[in-house]
Every structure is written in structure tokens, then in C-alpha cells.
Tab-separated table of C-alpha atoms in Angstrom:
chain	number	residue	atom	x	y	z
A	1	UNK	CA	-24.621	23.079	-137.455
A	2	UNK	CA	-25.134	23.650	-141.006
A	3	UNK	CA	-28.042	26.352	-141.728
A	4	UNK	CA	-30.959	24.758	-143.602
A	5	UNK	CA	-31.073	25.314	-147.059
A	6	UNK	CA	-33.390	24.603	-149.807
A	7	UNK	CA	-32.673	24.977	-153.577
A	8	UNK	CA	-33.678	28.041	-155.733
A	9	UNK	CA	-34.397	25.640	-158.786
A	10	UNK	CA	-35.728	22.123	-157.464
A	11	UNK	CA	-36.304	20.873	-153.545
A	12	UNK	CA	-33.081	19.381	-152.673
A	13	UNK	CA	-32.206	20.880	-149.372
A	14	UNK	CA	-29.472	20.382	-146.186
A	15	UNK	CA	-31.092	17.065	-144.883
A	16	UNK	CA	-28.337	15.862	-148.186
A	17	UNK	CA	-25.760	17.224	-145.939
A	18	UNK	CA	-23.458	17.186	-148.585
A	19	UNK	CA	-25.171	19.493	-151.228
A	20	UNK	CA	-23.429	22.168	-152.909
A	21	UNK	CA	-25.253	25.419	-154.230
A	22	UNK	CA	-23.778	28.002	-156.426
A	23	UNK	CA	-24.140	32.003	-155.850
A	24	UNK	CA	-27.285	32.005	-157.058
A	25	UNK	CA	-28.630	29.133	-154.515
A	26	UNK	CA	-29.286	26.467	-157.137
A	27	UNK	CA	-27.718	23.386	-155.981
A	28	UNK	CA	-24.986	20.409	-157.352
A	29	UNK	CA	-27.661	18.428	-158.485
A	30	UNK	CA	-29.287	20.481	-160.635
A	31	UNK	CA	-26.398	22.257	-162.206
A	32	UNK	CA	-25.249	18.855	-162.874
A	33	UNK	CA	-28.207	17.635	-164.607
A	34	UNK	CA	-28.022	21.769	-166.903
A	35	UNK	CA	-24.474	20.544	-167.729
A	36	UNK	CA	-23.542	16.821	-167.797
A	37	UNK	CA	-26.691	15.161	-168.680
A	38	UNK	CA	-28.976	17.296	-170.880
A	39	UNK	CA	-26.671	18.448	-173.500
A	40	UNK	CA	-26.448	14.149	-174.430
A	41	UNK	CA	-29.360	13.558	-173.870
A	42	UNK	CA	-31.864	12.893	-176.566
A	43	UNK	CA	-35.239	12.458	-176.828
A	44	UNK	CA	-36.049	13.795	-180.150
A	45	UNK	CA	-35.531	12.348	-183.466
A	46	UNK	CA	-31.893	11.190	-182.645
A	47	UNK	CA	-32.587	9.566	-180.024
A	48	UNK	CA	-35.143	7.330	-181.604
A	49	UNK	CA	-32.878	6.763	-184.371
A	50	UNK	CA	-30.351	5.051	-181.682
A	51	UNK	CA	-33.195	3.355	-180.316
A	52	UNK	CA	-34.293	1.699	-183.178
A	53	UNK	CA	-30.492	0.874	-184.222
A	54	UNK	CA	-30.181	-0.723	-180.512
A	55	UNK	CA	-33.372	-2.469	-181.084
A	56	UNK	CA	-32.241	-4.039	-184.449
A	57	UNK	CA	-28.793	-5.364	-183.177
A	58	UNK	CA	-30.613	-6.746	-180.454
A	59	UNK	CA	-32.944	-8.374	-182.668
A	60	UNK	CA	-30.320	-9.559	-185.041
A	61	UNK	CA	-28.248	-11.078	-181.699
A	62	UNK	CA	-31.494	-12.978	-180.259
A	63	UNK	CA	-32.205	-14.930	-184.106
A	64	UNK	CA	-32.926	-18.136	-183.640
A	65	UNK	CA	-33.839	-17.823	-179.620
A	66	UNK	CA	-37.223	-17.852	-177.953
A	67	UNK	CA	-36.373	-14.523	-176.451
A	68	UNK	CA	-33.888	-11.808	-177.357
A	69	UNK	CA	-33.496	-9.530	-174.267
A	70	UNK	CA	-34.545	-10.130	-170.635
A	71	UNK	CA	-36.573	-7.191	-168.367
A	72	UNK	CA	-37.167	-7.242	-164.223
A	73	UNK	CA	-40.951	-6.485	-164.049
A	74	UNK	CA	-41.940	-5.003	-160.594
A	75	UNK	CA	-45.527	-4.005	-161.761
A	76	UNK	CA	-44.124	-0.089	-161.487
A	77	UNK	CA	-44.532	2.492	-163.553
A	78	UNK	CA	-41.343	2.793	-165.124
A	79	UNK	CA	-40.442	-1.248	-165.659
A	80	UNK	CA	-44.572	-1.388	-167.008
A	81	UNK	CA	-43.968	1.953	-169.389
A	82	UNK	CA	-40.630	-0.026	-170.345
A	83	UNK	CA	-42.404	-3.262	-171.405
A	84	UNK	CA	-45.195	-1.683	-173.192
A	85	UNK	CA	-42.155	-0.186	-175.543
A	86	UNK	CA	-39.889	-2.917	-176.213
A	87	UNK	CA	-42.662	-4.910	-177.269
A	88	UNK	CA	-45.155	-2.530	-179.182
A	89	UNK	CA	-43.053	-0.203	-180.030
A	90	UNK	CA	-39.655	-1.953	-180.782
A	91	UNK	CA	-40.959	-5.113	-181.489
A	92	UNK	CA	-38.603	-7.086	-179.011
A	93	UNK	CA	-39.294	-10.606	-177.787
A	94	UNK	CA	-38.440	-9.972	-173.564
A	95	UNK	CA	-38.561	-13.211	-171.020
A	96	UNK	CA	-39.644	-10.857	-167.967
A	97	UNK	CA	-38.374	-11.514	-164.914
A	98	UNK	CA	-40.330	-10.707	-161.476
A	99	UNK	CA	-38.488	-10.928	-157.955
A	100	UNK	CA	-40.644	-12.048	-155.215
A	101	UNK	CA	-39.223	-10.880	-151.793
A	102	UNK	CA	-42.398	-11.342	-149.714
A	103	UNK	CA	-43.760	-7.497	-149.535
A	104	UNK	CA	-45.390	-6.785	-152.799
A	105	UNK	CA	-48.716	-5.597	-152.934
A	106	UNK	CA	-51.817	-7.420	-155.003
A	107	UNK	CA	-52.537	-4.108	-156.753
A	108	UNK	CA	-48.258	-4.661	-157.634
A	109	UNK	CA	-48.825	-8.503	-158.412
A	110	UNK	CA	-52.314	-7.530	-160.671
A	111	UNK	CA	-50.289	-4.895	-162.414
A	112	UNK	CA	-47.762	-7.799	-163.593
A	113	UNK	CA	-50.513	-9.988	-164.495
A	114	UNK	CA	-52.325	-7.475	-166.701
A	115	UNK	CA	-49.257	-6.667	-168.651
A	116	UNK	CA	-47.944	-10.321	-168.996
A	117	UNK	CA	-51.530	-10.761	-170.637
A	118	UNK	CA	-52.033	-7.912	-172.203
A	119	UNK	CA	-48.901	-8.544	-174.177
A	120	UNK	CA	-48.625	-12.408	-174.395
A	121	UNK	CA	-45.279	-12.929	-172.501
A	122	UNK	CA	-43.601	-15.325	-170.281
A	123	UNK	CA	-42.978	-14.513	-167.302
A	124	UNK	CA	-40.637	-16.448	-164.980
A	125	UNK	CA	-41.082	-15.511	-160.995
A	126	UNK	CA	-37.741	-15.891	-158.610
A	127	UNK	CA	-38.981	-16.399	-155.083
A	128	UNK	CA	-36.304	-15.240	-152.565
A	129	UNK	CA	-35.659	-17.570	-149.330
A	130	UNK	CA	-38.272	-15.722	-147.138
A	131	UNK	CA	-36.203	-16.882	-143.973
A	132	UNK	CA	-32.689	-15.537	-145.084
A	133	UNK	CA	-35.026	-12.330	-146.303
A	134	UNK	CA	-36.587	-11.967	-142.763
A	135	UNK	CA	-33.041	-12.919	-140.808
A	136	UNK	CA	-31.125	-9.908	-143.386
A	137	UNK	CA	-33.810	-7.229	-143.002
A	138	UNK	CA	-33.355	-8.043	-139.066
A	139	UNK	CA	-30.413	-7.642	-138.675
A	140	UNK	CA	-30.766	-3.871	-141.003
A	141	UNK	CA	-33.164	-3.226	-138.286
A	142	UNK	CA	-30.211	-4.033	-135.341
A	143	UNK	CA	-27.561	-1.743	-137.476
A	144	UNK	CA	-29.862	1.029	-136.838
A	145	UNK	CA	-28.852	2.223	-140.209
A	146	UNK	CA	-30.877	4.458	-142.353
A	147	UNK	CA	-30.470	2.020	-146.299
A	148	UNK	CA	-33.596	-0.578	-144.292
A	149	UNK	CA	-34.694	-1.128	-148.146
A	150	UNK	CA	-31.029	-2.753	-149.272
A	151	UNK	CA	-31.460	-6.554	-148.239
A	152	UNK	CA	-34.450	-6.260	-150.512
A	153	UNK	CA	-33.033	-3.850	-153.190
A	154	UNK	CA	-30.026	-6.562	-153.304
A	155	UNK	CA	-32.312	-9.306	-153.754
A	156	UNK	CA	-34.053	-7.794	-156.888
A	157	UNK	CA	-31.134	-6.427	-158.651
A	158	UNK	CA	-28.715	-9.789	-157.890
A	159	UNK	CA	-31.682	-11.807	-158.959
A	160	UNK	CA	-31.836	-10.372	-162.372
A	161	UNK	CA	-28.003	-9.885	-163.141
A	162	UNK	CA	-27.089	-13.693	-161.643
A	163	UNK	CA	-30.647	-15.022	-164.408
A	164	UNK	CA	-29.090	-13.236	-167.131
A	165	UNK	CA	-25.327	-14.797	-166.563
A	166	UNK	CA	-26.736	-18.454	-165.825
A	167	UNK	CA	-29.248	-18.390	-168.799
A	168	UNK	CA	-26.738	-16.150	-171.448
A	169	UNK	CA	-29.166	-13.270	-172.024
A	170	UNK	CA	-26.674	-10.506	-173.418
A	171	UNK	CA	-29.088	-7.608	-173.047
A	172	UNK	CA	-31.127	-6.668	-169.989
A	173	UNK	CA	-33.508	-3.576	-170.684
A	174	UNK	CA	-34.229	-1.332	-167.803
A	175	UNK	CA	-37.168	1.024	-166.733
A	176	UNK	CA	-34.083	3.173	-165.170
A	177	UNK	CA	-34.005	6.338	-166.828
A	178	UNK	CA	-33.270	10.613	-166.166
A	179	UNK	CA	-36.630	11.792	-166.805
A	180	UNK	CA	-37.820	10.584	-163.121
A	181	UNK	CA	-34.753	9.820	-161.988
A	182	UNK	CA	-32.274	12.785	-162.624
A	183	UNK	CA	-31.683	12.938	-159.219
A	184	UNK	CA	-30.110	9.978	-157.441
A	185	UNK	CA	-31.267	9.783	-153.221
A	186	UNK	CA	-27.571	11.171	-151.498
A	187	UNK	CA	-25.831	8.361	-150.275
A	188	UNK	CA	-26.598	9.092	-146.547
A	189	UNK	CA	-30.218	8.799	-147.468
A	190	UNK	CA	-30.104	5.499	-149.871
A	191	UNK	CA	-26.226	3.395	-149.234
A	192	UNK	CA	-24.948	1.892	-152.696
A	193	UNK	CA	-24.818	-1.878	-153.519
A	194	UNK	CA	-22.056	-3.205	-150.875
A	195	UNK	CA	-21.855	-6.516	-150.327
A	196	UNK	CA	-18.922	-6.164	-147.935
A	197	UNK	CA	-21.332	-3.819	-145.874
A	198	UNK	CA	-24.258	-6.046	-146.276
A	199	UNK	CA	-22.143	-9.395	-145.226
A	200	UNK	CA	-20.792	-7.358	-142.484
A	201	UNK	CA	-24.403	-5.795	-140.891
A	202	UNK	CA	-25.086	-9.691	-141.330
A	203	UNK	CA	-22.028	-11.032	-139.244
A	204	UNK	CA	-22.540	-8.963	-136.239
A	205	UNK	CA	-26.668	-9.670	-136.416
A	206	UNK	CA	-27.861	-12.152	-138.344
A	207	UNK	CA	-28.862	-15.456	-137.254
A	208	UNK	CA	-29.363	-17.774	-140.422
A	209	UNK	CA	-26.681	-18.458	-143.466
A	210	UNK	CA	-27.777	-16.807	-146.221
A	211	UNK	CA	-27.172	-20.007	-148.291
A	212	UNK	CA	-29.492	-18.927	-150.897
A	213	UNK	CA	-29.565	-15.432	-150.736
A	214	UNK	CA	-28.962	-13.845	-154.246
A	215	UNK	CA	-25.398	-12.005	-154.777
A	216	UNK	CA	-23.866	-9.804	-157.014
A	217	UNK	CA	-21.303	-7.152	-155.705
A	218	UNK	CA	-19.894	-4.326	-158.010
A	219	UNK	CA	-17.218	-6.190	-159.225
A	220	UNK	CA	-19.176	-9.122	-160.785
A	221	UNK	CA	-21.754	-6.619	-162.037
A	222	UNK	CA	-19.472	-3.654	-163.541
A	223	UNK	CA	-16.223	-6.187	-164.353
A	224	UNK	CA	-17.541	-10.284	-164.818
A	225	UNK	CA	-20.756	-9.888	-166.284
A	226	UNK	CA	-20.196	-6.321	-168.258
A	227	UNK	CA	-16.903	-7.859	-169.727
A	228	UNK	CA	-16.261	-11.691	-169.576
A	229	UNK	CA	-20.327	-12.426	-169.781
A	230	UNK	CA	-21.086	-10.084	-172.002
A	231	UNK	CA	-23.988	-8.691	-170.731
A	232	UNK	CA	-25.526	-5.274	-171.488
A	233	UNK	CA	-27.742	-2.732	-169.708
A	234	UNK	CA	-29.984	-0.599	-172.031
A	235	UNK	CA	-31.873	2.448	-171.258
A	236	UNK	CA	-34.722	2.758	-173.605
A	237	UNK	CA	-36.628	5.379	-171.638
A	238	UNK	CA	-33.842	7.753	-172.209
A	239	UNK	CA	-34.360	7.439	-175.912
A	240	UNK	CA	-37.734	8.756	-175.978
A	241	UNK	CA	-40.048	11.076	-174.489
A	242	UNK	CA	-41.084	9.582	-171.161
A	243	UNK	CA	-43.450	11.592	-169.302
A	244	UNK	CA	-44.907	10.028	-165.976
A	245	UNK	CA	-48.951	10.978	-166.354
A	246	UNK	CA	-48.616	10.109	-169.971
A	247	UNK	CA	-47.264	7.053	-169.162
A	248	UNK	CA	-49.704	6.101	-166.529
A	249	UNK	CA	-52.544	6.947	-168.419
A	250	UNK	CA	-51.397	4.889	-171.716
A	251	UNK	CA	-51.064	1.782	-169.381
A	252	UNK	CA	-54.464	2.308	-167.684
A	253	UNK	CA	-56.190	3.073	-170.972
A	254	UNK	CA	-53.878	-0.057	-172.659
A	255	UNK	CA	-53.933	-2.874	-169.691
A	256	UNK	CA	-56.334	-1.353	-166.773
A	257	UNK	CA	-52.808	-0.824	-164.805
A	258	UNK	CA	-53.634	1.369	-161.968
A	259	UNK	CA	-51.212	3.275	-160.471
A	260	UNK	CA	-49.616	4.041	-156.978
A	261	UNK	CA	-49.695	7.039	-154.402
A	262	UNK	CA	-46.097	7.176	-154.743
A	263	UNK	CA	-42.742	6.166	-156.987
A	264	UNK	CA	-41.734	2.432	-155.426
A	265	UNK	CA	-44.989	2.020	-153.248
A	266	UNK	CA	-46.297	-0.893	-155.395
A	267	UNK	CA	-44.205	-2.911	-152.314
A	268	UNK	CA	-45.332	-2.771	-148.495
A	269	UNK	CA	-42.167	-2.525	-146.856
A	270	UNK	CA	-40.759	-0.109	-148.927
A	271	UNK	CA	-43.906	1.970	-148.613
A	272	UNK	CA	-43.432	2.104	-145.169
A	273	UNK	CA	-39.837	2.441	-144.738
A	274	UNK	CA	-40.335	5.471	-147.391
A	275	UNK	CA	-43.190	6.707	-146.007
A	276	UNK	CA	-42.471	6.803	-142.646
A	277	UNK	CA	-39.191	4.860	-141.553
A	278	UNK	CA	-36.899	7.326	-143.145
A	279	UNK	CA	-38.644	10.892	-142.955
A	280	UNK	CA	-39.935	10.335	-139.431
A	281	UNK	CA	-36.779	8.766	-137.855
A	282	UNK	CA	-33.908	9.897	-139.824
A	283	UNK	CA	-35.614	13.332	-141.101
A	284	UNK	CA	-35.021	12.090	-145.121
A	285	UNK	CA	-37.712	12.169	-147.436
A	286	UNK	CA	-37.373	10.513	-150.587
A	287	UNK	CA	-39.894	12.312	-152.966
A	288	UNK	CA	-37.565	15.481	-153.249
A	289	UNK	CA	-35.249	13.351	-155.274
A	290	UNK	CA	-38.334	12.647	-157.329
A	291	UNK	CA	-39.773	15.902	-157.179
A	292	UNK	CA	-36.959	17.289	-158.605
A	293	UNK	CA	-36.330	15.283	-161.068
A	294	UNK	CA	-39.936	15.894	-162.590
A	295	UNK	CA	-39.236	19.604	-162.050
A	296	UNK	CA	-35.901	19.052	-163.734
A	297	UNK	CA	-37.588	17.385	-166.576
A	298	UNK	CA	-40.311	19.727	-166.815
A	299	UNK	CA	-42.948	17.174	-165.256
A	300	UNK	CA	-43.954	19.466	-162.555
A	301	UNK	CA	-43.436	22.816	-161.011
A	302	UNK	CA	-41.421	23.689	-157.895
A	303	UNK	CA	-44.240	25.211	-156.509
A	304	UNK	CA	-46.221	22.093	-156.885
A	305	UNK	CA	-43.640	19.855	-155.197
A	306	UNK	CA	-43.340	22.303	-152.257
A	307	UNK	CA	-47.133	22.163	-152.004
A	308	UNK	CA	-46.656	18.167	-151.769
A	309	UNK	CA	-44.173	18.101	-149.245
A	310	UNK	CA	-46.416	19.810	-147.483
A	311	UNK	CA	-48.405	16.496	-147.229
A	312	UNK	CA	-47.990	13.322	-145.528
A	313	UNK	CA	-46.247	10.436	-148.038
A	314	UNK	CA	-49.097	8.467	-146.851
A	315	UNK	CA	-52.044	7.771	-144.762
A	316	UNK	CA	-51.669	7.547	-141.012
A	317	UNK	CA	-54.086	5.112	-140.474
A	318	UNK	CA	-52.434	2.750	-143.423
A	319	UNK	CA	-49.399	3.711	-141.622
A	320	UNK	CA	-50.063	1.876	-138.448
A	321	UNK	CA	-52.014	-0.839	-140.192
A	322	UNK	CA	-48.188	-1.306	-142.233
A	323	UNK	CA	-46.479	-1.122	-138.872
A	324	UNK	CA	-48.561	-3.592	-137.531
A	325	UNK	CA	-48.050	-6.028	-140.261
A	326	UNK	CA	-44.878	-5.300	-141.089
A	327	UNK	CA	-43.950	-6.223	-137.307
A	328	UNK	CA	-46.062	-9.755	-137.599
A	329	UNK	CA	-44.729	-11.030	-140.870
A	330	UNK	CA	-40.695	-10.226	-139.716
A	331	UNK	CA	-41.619	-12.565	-136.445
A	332	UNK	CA	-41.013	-9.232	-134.220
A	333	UNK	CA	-43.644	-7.807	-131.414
A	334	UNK	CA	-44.697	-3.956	-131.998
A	335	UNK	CA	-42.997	-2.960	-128.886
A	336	UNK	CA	-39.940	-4.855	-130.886
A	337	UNK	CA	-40.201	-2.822	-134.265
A	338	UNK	CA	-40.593	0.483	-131.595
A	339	UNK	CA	-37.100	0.056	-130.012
A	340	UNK	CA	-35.221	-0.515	-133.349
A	341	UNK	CA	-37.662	2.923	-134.285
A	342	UNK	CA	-35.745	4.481	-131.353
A	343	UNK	CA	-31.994	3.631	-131.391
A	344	UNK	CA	-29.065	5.351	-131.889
A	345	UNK	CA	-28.771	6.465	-135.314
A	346	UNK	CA	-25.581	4.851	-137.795
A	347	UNK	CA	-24.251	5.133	-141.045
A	348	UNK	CA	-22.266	2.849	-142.999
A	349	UNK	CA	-19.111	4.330	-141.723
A	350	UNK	CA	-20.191	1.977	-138.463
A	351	UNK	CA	-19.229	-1.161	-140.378
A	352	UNK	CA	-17.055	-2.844	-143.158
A	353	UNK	CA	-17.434	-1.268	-146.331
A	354	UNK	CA	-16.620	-0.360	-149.923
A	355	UNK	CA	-17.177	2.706	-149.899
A	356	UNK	CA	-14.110	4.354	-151.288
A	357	UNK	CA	-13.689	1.484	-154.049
A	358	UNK	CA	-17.504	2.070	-155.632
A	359	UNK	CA	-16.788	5.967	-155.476
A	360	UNK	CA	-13.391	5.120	-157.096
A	361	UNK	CA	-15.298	2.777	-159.759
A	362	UNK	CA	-18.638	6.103	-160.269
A	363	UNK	CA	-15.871	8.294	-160.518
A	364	UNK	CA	-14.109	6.145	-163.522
A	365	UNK	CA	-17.783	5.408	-164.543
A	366	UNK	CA	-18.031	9.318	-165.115
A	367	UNK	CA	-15.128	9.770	-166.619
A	368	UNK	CA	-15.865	7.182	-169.658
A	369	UNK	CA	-19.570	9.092	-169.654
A	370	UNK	CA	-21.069	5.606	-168.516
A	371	UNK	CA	-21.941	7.553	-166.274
A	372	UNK	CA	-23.916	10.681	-166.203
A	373	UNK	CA	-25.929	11.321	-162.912
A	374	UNK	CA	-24.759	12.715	-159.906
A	375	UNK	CA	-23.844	10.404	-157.109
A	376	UNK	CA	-22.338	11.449	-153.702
């Protein structure tokens, strides 16, 4: 067994049983994000410069349209931050786009409101077939894998890529960007977008058709859309100085947003499955990816995060409550929920998958600089 490890520079440690460190004991992730991604990235006065060019073809594209670029509002931090900038600060005319999958919070759902209002936009709401939801986050539960968040992940990011294709939006803009997100959750901890390994996880447990289900595999996303649709993915936070508090407090003192305990807990399920799910049954704990990327980005010391981790994700009590609920609304009894808790642990490698294809396509991604984050 491998001895435990944590990194000299951020907190990525051995539960990513494949990180690297160097001599020095600073690992893969952050010597990639020294070497590959700061040295192009720019958030100074050339960055905004692209920005503002991006913005202006964007705006020149979308003449004559109601709207010239489409965003996926989750009532986050990042995807709020990223709305507040195309339209105040670039002056784009966004259709957001919210994905209901049956576990967001009110605080999540106010959050949307408030900016929609705030900022006079439309908003159009795709509501995802809560029984083929419930029957495909099952059946993640019979897998005994630990990616329990995918069905719903899926459902968000098919949701916005199969809008923009059916309604010819040519840019989407995205809260993704490297100043929270340097470092991407190792693949045993978070499994890419599969749909061979979802469809198969679905065969072998599910009990409905997932007739209207929302779709998009790697190949319609990176190949279809990218090239024969058209369709564009732009990072604006990575032209510009994006610091979290900052953030938070401009959309607080801007909209009355109010914020979460943690990155992605403005939803219940993944809350839980963060908070507890993964650290407590599969020993994987999510906020040393975003530790480190604020430590990365200068957003916080290690010491800080170490202090942190320290900490429970979340509250115990709020815990059960979550557990509780979590159990009712998926049609399953506690002592249900418990034995899926308590199975034998998988991976993908159990079932039909992609794998070696997506790494093929990341790898190529890379290569082109498409590209620039680490990914197992």
C-alpha cells in the first residue's frame, strides 16, 4: 500500500492515488498549473483586451437577435459572478438557461431570481423528467460507484449544449474558469462525461426508459456541435481577475445574493453526496481540489486549507436531516439508502466505458492547448 502523502505546495494528497510529486514533494497538479497554465494565462491588461475583442464579435454575430450568447445559471458563485460580467461589464444580451433536476435549494432558486431581476433577463427553466432522474440516480446508487453526482451533472450540462444546438445559439459563456478551478477532482474521485458508462450502470439497474432524459456524449459535444453546429464555449472568468470573496461580496452588495458553505452546495444532493457520501464512504474529499486551487491562485494559504480540512464539510445534524430527505424524495427507506452506504466499493472499470477514447480525445485536447488543466 502506497504511503500517504500530502503536497509540499497545495493539499492534494494519496487518496488521488495517481498523484505524482517531484523531489521536492510538490505534486503533478501543481507543477502543472507553474508550467502549462500560468505562463497563458492572463488576467491583466491583455487579457481584457481579448475579452473585449470576444465580446465585440459576439456582439457583431448576435445583430439583429433578441439574444446574442446563451449562459446555464445554477444560482452559484461562479455562473452568478459570470452573469454580472457579460452583462455590466461586456454589455452582452444572454438568454440564461437554469436546469431543474429536483435538488436545488430555495436559497439556490432565490439566488437566480435576484439576478434575473437585478439585471432584467429572461430566463428559460428546463425541468428534467423527475422519474427517469430518480430511476438513473438509483441505479448510481446499485453500481456502488463513487461519480453518485453524474446522472445529475449529465442532465445540466446535456441540457444546455442540446438548447444551444436546437435554438442556434453559437456562443455559450461559462462560469468555468482556473482561478477556482485549477485543479480538476482525479478521475477516481469525479468519472468524466460517459454516456456508454452511464447507459451501461442504467442497463444492469435501471427500471424506467430514459425517454426524455437529456444526452450529449463527447462526441456530439467536442465533434457535432464544436464543428458542424458551430457552437462555442467561452471562458470570460479567465480573462479577468476573479477572486472568490470579491466576487461574493460584489453580488451580495449588487443583488442581496447570499452565498453557500461550500463550492456546488447551492444543490441538496450534491451537498450531501460531497459532504458526506464521498469523504465518509469512499475516503475523497472534494474541497482539496478547491483548496488548492485558491492556494494556487493566491486565494488562500495552505495553512488555512489544512486548518479547514480539519473541519467537517458540513453540519451533522443537516447531515442526517439530508439523509433523511434525500432517502424520501428517491422513493427509498433509510435502512435502503444505508445498504447502498455499505456495499462493495466499484469504479468505472466495473462496467462499459469510454474511458480510453475521452483520455485519447484530453490528450489531443492538450496537445492543440484547448486544453490546459490537468486531467487523470
Amino acid at each position: 500500500m502506497r504511503e500517504y502523502q500530502v503536497c509540499t505546495n497545495c493539499v492534494m494528497d494519496t487518496t488521488d492515488p495517481d498523484i505524482r510529486f517531484d523531489e521536492g514533494g510538490r505534486c503533478d497538479f501543481c507543477n502543472n498549473f507553474y508550467n502549462v497554465i500560468l505562463p497563458s494565462w492572463h488576467t491583466d491588461e491583455r487579457g481584457a483586451k481579448e475579452l473585449k475583442a470576444l465580446a465585440a464579435k459576439i456582439k457583431r454575430e448576435g445583430q439583429g437577435k433578441k439574444y446574442d450568447c446563451l449562459i446555464g445559471l445554477s444560482g452559484g458563485v461562479d455562473s452568478s459572478y459570470l452573469t454580472y460580467v457579460a452583462v455590466e461589464k461586456l454589455g452582452l444580451r444572454p438568454l440564461m438557461l437554469s436546469v431543474d433536476t429536483g435538488w436545488n435549494l430555495n436559497l439556490a432558486n432565490e439566488n437566480v431570481d435576484r439576478l434575473i431581476k437585478g439585471l432584467g433577463l429572461d430566463l428559460v427553466t428546463l425541468v428534467v423528467d423527475w422519474e427517469e432522474m430518480k430511476d438513473l440516480q438509483i441505479a448510481f446508487l446499485k453500481s456502488s460507484v463513487p461519480y453518485q453526482d453524474l446522472p445529475q451533472d449529465h442532465a445540466i450540462f446535456a441540457g444546455l449544449y442540446n438548447y444551444a444546438a436546437e435554438n442556434g445559439f453559437k456562443y455559450i459563456l461559462t462560469g468555468g474558469n482556473y482561478s477556482t478551478e485549477g485543479v480538476k477532482p482525479p478521475k477516481e474521485w469525479t468519472y468524466l462525461n460517459d454516456i456508454r458508462f452511464m447507459k451501461d450502470i442504467h442497463k444492469r439497474f435501471g427500471q424506467k426508459s430514459l425517454k426524455n432524459f437529456p444526452m450529449c456524449g463527447m462526441f456530439k459535444y467536442r465533434i457535432y456541435y464544436r464543428y458542424l453546429k458551430g457552437i462555442q464555449r467561452i471562458w470570460p472568468l479567465n480573462y479577468i481577475p476573479y477572486r472568490k470573496e470579491e466576487a461574493v461580496s460584489t453580488l451580495e452588495d449588487r443583488f442581496g445574493w447570499q452565498t453557500y458553505a461550500n463550492k456546488h452546495y447551492e444543490d441538496i444532493f450534491t451537498r450531501f453526496y460531497e459532504g458526506y457520501w464521498l469523504p465518509k464512504r469512499f475516503g475523497y474529499d472534494k474541497r482539496k481540489c478547491y483548496f488548492s486551487s485558491l492556494i494556487l491562485s493566491g486565494q488562500m494559504t495552505r495553512e488555512e486549507a489544512l486548518k479547514k480540512l480539519q473541519e467537517e464539510p458540513y453540519d451533522e445534524n443537516l447531515a442526517k436531516k439530508d439523509f433523511s430527505y434525500i432517502a424520501e424524495k428517491l422513493s427509498l427507506s433509510e435502512k435502503e439508502l444505508a445498504i447502498y452506504f455499505e456495499m462493495p466499493k466499484k469504479t468505472y472499470r466495473d462496467y462499459g466505458n469510454s474511458n480510453n477514447l475521452i483520455k485519447h480525445a484530453i490528450n489531443m485536447a492538450k496537445f492543440f492547448g484547448i486544453e490546459k488543466r490537468n486531467f487523470r
